[in-house]
GROMACS .gro file of C-alpha atoms in nm:
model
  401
    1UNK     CA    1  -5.502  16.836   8.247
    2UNK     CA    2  -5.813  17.014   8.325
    3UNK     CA    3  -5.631  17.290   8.466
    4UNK     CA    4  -5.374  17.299   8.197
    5UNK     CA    5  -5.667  17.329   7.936
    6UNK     CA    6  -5.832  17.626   8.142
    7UNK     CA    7  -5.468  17.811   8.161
    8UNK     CA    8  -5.398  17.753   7.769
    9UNK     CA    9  -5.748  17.918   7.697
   10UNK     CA   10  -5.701  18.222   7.930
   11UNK     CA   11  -5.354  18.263   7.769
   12UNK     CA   12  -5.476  18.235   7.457
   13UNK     CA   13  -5.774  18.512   7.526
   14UNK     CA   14  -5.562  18.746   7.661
   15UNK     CA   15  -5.312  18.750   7.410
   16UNK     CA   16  -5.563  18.804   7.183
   17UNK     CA   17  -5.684  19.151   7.304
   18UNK     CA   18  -5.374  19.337   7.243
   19UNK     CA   19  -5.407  19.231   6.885
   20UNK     CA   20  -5.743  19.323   6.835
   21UNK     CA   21  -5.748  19.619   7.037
   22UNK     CA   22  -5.466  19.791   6.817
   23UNK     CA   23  -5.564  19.668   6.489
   24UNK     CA   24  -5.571  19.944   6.247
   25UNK     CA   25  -5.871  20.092   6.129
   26UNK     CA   26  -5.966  20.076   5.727
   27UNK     CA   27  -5.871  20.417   5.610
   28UNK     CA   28  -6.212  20.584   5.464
   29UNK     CA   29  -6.195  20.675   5.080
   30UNK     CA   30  -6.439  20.985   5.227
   31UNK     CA   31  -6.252  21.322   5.065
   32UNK     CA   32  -6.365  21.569   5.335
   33UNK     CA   33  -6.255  21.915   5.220
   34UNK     CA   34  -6.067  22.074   4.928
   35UNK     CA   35  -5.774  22.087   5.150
   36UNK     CA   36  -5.791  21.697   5.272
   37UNK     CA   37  -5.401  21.642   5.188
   38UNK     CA   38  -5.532  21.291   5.076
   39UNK     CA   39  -5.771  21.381   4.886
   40UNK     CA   40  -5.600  21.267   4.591
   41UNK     CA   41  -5.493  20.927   4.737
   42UNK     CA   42  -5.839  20.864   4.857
   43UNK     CA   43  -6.002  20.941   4.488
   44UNK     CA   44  -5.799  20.668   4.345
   45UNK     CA   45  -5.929  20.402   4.553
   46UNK     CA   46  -6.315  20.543   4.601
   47UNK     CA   47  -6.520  20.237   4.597
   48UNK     CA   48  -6.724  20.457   4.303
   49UNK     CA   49  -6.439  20.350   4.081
   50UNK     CA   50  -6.390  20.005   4.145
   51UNK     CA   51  -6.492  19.832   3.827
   52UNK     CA   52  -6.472  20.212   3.656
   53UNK     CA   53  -6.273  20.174   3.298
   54UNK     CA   54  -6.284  19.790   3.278
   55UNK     CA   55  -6.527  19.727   2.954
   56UNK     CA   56  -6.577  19.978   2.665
   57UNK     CA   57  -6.838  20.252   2.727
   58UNK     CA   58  -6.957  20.542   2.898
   59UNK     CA   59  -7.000  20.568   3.268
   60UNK     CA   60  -7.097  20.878   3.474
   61UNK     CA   61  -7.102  21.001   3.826
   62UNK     CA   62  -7.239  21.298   4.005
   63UNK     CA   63  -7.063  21.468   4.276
   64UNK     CA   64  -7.270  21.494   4.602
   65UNK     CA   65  -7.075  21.636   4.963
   66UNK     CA   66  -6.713  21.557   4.805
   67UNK     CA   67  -6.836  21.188   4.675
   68UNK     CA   68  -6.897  21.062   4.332
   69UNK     CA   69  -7.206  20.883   4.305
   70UNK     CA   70  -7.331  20.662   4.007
   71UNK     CA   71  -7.551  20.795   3.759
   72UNK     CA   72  -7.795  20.512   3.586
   73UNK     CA   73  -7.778  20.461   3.254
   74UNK     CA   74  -8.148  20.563   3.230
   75UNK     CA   75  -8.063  20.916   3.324
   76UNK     CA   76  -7.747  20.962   3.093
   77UNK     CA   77  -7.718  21.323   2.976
   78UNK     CA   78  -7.975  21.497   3.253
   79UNK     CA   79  -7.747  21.748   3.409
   80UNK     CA   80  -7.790  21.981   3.699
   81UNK     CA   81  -7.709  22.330   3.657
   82UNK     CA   82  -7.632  22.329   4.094
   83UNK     CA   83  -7.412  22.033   4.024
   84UNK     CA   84  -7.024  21.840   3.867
   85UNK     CA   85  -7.011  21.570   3.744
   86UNK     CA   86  -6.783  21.339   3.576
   87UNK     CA   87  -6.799  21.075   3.264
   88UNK     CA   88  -6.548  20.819   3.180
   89UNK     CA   89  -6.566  20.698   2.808
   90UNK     CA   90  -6.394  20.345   2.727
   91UNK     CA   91  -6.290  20.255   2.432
   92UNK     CA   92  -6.121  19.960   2.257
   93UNK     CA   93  -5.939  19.878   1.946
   94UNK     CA   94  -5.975  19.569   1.760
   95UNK     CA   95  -5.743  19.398   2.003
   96UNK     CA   96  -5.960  19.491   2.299
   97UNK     CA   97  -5.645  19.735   2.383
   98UNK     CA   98  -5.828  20.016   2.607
   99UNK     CA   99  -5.819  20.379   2.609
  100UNK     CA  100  -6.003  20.655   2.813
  101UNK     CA  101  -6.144  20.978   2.801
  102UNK     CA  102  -6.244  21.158   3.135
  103UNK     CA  103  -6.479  21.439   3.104
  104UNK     CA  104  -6.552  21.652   3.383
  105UNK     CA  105  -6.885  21.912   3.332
  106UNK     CA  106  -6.940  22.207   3.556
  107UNK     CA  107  -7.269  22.326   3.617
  108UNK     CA  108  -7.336  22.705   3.609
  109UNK     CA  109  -7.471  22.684   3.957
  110UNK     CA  110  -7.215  22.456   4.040
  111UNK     CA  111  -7.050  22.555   4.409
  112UNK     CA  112  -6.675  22.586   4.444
  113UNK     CA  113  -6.655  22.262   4.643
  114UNK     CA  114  -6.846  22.096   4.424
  115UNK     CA  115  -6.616  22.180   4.110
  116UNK     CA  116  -6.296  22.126   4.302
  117UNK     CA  117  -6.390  21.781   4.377
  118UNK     CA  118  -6.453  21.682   4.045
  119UNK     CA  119  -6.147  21.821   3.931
  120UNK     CA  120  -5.954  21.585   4.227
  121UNK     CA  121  -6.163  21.336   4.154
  122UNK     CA  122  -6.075  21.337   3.785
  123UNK     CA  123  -5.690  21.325   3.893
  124UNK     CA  124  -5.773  21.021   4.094
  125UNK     CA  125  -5.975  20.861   3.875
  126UNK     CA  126  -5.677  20.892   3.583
  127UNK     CA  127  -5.385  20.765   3.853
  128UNK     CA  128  -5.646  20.470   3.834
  129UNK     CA  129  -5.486  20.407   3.462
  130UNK     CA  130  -5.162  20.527   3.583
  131UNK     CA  131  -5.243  20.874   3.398
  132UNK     CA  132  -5.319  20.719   3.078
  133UNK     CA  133  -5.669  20.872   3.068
  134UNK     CA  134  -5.728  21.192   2.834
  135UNK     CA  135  -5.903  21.483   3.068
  136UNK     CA  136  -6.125  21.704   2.943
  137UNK     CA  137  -6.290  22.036   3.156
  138UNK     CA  138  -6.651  22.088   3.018
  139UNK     CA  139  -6.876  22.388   3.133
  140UNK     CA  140  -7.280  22.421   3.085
  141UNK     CA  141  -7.376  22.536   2.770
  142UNK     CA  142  -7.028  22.514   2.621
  143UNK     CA  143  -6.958  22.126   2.554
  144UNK     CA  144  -6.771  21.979   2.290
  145UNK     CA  145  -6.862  21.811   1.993
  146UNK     CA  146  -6.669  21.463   2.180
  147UNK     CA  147  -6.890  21.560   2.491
  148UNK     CA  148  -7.229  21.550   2.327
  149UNK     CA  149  -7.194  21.243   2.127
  150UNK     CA  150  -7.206  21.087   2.430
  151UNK     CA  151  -7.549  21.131   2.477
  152UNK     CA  152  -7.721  21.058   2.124
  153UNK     CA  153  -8.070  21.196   2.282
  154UNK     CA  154  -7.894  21.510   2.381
  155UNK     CA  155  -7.782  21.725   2.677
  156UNK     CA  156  -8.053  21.793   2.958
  157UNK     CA  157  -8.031  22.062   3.150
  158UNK     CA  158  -8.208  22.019   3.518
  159UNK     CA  159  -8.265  22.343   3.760
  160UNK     CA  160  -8.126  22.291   4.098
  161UNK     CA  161  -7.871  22.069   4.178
  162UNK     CA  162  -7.802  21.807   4.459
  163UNK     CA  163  -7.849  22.054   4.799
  164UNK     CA  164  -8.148  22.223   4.623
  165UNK     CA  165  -8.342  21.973   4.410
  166UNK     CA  166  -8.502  22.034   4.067
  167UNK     CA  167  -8.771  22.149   3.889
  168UNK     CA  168  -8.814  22.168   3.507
  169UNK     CA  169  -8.617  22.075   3.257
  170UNK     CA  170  -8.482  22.242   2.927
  171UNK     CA  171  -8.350  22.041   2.694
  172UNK     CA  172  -8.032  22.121   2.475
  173UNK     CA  173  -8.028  21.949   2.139
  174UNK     CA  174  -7.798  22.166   1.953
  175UNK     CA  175  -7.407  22.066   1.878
  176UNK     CA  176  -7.070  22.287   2.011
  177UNK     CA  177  -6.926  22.472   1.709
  178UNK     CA  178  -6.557  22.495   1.644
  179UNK     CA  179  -6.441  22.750   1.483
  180UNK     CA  180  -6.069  22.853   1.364
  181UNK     CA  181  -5.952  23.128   1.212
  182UNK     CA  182  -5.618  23.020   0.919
  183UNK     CA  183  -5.469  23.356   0.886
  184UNK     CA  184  -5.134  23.491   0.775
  185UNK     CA  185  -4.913  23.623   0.478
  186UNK     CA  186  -4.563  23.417   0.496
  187UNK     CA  187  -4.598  23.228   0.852
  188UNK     CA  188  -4.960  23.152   0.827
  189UNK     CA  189  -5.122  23.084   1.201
  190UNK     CA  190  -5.424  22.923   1.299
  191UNK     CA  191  -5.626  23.016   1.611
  192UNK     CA  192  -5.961  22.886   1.777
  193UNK     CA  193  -6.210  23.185   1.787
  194UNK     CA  194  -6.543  23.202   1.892
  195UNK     CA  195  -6.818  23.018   1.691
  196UNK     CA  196  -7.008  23.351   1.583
  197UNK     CA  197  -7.019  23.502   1.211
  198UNK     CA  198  -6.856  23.848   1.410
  199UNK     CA  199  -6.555  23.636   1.448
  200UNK     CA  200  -6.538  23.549   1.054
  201UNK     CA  201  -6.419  23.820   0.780
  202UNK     CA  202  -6.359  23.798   0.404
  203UNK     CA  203  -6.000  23.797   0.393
  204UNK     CA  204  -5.973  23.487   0.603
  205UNK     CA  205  -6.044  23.110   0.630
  206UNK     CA  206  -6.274  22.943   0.890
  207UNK     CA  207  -6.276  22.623   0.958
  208UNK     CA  208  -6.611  22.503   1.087
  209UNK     CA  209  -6.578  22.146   1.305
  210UNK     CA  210  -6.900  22.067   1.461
  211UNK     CA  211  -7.010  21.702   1.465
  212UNK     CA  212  -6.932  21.470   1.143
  213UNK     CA  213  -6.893  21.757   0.973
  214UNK     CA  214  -6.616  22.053   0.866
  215UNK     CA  215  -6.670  22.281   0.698
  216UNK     CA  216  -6.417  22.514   0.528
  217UNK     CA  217  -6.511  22.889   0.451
  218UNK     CA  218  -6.252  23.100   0.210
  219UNK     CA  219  -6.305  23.451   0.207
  220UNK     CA  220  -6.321  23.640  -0.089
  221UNK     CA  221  -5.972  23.785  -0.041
  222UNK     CA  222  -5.823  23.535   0.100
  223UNK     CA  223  -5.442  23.498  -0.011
  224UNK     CA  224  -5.355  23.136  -0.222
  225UNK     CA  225  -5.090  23.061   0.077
  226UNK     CA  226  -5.378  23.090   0.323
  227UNK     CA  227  -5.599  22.851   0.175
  228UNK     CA  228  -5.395  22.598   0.099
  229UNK     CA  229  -5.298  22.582   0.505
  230UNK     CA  230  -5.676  22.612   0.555
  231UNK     CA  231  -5.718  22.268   0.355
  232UNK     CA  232  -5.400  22.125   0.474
  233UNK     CA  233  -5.541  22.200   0.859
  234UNK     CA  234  -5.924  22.071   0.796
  235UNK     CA  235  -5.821  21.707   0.621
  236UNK     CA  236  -5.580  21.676   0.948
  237UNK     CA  237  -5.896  21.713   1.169
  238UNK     CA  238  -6.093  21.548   0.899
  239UNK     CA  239  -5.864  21.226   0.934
  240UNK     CA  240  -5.697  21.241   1.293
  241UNK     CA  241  -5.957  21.428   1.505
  242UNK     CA  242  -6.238  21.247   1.339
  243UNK     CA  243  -6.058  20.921   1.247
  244UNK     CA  244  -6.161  20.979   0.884
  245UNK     CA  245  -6.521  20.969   0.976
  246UNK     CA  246  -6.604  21.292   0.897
  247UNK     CA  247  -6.731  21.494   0.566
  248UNK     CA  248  -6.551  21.779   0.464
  249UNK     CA  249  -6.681  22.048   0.230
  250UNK     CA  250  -6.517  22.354   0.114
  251UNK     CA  251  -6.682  22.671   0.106
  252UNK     CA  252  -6.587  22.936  -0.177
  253UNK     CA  253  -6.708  23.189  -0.424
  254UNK     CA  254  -6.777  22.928  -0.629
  255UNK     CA  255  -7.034  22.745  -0.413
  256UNK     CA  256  -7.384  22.714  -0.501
  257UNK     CA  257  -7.618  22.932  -0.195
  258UNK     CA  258  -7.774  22.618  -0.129
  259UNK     CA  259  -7.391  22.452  -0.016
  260UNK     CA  260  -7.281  22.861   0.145
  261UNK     CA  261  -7.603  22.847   0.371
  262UNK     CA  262  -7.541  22.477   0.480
  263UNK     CA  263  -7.229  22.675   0.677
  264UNK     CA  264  -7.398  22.942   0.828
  265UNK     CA  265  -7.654  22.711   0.917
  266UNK     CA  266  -7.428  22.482   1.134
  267UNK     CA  267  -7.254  22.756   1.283
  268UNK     CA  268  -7.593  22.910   1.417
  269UNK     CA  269  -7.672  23.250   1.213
  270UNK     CA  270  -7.588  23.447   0.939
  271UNK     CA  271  -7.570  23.471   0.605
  272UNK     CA  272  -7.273  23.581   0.308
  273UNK     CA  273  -7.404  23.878   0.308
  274UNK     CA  274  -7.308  23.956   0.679
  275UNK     CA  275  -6.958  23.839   0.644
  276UNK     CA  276  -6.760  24.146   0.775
  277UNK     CA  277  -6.486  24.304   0.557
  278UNK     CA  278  -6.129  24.178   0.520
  279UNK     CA  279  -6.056  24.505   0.681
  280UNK     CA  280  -6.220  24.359   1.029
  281UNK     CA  281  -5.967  24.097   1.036
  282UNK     CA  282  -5.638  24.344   1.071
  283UNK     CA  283  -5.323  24.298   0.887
  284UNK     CA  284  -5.190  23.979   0.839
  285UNK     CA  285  -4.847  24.038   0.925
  286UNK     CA  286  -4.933  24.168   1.309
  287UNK     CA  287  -5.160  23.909   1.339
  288UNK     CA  288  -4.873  23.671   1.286
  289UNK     CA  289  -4.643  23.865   1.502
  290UNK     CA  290  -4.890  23.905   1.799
  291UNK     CA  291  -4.956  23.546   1.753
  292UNK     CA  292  -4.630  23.445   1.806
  293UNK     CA  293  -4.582  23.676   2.085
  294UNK     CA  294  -4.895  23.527   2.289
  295UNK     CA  295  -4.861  23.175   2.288
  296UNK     CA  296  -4.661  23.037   2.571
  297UNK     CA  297  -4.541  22.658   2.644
  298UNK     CA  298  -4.384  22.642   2.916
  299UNK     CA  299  -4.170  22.289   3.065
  300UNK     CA  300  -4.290  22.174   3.392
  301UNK     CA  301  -4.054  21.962   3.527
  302UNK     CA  302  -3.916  21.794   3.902
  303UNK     CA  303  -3.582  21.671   3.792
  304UNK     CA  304  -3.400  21.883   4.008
  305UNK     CA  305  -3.646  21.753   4.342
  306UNK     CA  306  -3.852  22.057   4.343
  307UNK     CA  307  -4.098  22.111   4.091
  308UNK     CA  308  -3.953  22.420   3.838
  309UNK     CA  309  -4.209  22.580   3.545
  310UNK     CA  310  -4.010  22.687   3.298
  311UNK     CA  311  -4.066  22.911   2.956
  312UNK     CA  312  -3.920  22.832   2.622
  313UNK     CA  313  -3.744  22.929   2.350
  314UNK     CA  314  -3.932  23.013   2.021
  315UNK     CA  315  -3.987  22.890   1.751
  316UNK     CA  316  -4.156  22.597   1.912
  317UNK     CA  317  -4.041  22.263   1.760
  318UNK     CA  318  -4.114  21.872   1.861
  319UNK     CA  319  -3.791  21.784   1.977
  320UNK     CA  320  -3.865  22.081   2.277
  321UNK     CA  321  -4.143  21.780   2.435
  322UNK     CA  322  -3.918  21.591   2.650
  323UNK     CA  323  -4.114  21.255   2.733
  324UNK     CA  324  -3.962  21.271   3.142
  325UNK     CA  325  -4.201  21.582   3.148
  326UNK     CA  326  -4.477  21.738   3.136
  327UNK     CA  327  -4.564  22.060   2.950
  328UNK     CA  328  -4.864  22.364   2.940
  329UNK     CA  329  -4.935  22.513   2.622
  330UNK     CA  330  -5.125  22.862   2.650
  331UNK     CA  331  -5.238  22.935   2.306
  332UNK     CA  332  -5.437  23.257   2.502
  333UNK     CA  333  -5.704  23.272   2.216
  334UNK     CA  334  -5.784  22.874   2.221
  335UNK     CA  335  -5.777  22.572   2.415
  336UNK     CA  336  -5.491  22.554   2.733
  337UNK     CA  337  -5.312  22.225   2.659
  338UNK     CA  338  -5.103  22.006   2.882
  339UNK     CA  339  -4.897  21.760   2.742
  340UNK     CA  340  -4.760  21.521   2.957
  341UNK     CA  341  -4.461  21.303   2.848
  342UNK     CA  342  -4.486  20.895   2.892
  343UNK     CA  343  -4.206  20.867   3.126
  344UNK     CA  344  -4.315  21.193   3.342
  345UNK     CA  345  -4.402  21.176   3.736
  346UNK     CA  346  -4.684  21.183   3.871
  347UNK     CA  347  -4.642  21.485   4.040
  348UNK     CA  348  -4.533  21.673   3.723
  349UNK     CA  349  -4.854  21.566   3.568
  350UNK     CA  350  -5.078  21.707   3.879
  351UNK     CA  351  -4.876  22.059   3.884
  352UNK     CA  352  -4.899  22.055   3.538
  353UNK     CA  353  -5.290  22.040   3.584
  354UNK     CA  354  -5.296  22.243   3.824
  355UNK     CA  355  -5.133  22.568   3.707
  356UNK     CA  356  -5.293  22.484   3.336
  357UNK     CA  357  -5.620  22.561   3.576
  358UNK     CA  358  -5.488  22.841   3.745
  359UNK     CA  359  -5.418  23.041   3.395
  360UNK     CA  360  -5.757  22.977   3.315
  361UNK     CA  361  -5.953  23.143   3.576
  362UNK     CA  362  -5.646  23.413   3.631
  363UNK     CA  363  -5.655  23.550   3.298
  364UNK     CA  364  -6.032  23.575   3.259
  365UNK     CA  365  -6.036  23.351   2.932
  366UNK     CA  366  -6.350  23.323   2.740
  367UNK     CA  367  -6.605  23.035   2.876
  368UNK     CA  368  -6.529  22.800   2.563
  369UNK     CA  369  -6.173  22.770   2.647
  370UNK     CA  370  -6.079  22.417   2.808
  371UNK     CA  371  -5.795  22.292   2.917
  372UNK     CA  372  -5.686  21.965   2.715
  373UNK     CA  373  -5.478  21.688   2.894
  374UNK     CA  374  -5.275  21.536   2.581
  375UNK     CA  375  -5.111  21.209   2.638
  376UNK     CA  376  -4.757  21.161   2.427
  377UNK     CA  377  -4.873  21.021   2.131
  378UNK     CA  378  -5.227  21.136   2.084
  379UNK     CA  379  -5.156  21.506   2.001
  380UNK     CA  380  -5.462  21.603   1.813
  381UNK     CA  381  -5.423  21.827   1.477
  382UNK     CA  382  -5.488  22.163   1.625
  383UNK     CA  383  -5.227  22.137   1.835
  384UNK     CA  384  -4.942  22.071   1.619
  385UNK     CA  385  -4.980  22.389   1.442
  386UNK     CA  386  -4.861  22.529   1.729
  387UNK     CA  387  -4.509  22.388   1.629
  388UNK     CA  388  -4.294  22.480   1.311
  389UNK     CA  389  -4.218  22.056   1.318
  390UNK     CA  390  -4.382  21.776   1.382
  391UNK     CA  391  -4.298  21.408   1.275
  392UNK     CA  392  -4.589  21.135   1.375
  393UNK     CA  393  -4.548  20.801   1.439
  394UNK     CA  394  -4.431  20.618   1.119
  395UNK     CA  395  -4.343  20.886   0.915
  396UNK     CA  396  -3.990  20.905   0.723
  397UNK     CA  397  -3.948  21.269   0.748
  398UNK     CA  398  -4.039  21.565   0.951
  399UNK     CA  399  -4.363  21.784   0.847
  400UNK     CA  400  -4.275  22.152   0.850
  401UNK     CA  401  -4.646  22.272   0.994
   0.00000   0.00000   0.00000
């Protein structure tokens, strides 16, 4: 029995060591390069995002050698110029339902590595909620208005970055200014433009959105047709952009100065006075035509096993956004939107990305335009204008925009 017992044991050892010795090892969630062909895989599952997205609020990590690394909530809004970073905001509705916003800042000094993996990261992070997550590109200096809120006490701005420390710090309390540009004569067109009183003239409207506030501006010659699109276009942002939370307050000739200043105040300088000349603006009708000629959406779609970007027809209608798909809308003088359809693959939705990122450095676009990952169903007001129809959810007919 004895010797029985001793054989049963050896057996039982040496059996074992196969099994351990060819056991495989965990794979490491470690993104080692730009070109790691896992990269993506390996951001989904980064212990950094374990618990990410599971209770309403804001969470924020800073990318260090390819890795996203926690940010305390005592250091919210301190950001290195050297440095990426990305910020998840949670939300939910009043049946806990949650939603998500992933922001992704670029620091001025930021290195190329650094950037790219907060980009990848981002993608990960938003296969996490099986690309139900809204992303957002931010750059230093030019934030959004969504962006900042995040950080009641304001943006920091830290020299340095994680390979070369820090020294002082400047803060930045001020608030991104949105301005567009309603302009037109039969086919009146809106366009984002940038926030400065050179981009304004008297035969136009501006619409100023900045904060919990919008401000609308009519020019002195502005046409009837052109103002009542500029109104029609500020209570959409008023009441779908801002949830109906925000104030807005039209600008005219009838305004008091106290009330015209109040605009020229939140959009950083200038006065009526310095308003340019209808004349700056250029004809209406070329704008609308050279409009029309610039913006491009174009289908990106794998149906036929390869992945095919395709341009469309114009005029641009609703029905064009198939929900298998995904789609990049180049408005060239605003934001770069990709719109990506509920039932569309995965891989639609990174190409997609990817090429929406590609037009941005390519073309040499100002440093305020973002690219804007829209979910089906949460198209934001500025972007249906783009579209001649647009029915939302619930309504009984189709809005001609």
């Amino acid at each position: 029995m004895k010797l029985l017992a001793i054989l049963l044991l050896t057996v039982a050892a040496v059996s074992a060591i196969p099994r351990s010795a060819t056991r495989p090892q965990p794979v490491t969630a470690h993104i080692t390069s730009l070109s790691d062909k896992d990269a993506r895989s390996k951001a989904r599952v980064h212990p950094a995002f374990a618990n990410a997205g599971r209770v309403a609020g804001v969470e924020v990590w800073r990318i260090q050698d390819f890795d996203p690394v926690a940010v305390s909530a005592a250091d919210f809004g301190k950001f290195y110029k050297g440095d990426s970073y990305i910020v998840l905001r949670t939300t939910a509705d009043k049946r806990n339902n949650l939603s998500w916003n992933i922001y992704y800042w670029i620091g001025s000094e930021s290195t190329q590595d650094e950037s790219g993996a907060a980009a990848i990261l981002t993608v990960g992070l938003d296969d996490k909620f099986n690309g139900a997550a809204i992303q957002h590109r931010e750059v230093l200096g030019q934030e959004s208005q969504d962006f900042k809120a995040l950080f009641p006490s304001g943006l920091q701005y830290l020299s340095g970055g994680h390979a070369s420390g820090f020294n002082h710090v400047v803060t930045n309390a001020g608030a991104e200014k949105r301005l567009i540009q309603v302009k037109g004569k039969r086919n009146i067109r809106t366009r984002q433009v940038d926030p400065l009183i050179s981009s304004m003239n008297k035969g136009d409207c501006f619409i100023l959105d900045i904060g919990n506030e919008v401000y609308l501006y009519v020019g002195e010659s502005t046409r009837n047709m052109e103002k009542l699109k500029a109104i029609s276009v500020a209570n959409q942002i008023r009441d779908q952009d801002h949830n109906g939370r925000a104030r807005l307050e039209i600008i005219d000739q009838y305004s008091n100065d106290v009330d015209t200043q109040k605009f020229f105040t939140a959009l950083g300088s200038g006065a009526k006075d310095l308003v340019p000349e209808a004349s700056a603006g250029g004809d209406d009708q070329a704008f609308e035509r050279n409009e029309e000629q610039s913006i491009v959406l174009s289908e990106v779609s794998d149906s036929t096993g390869k992945v095919k970007v395709t341009a469309l027809s114009k005029p641009y209608r609703q029905e064009q956004l198939k929900p298998q798909d995904a789609y990049i809308l180049d408005t060239v003088t605003g934001s770069i939107y990709v719109w990506t359809g509920r039932q569309a693959t995965e891989r639609e939705k990174t190409e997609a990305m990817t090429k929406a990122q590609q037009l941005l450095s390519s073309k040499n676009y100002a440093s305020w335009v973002k690219v804007v990952k829209i979910p089906q169903g949460t198209e934001p007001a500025i972007f249906k204008q783009y579209f001649a129809t647009w029915r939302d959810l619930g309504m009984s007919h189709t809005r001609i925009v």
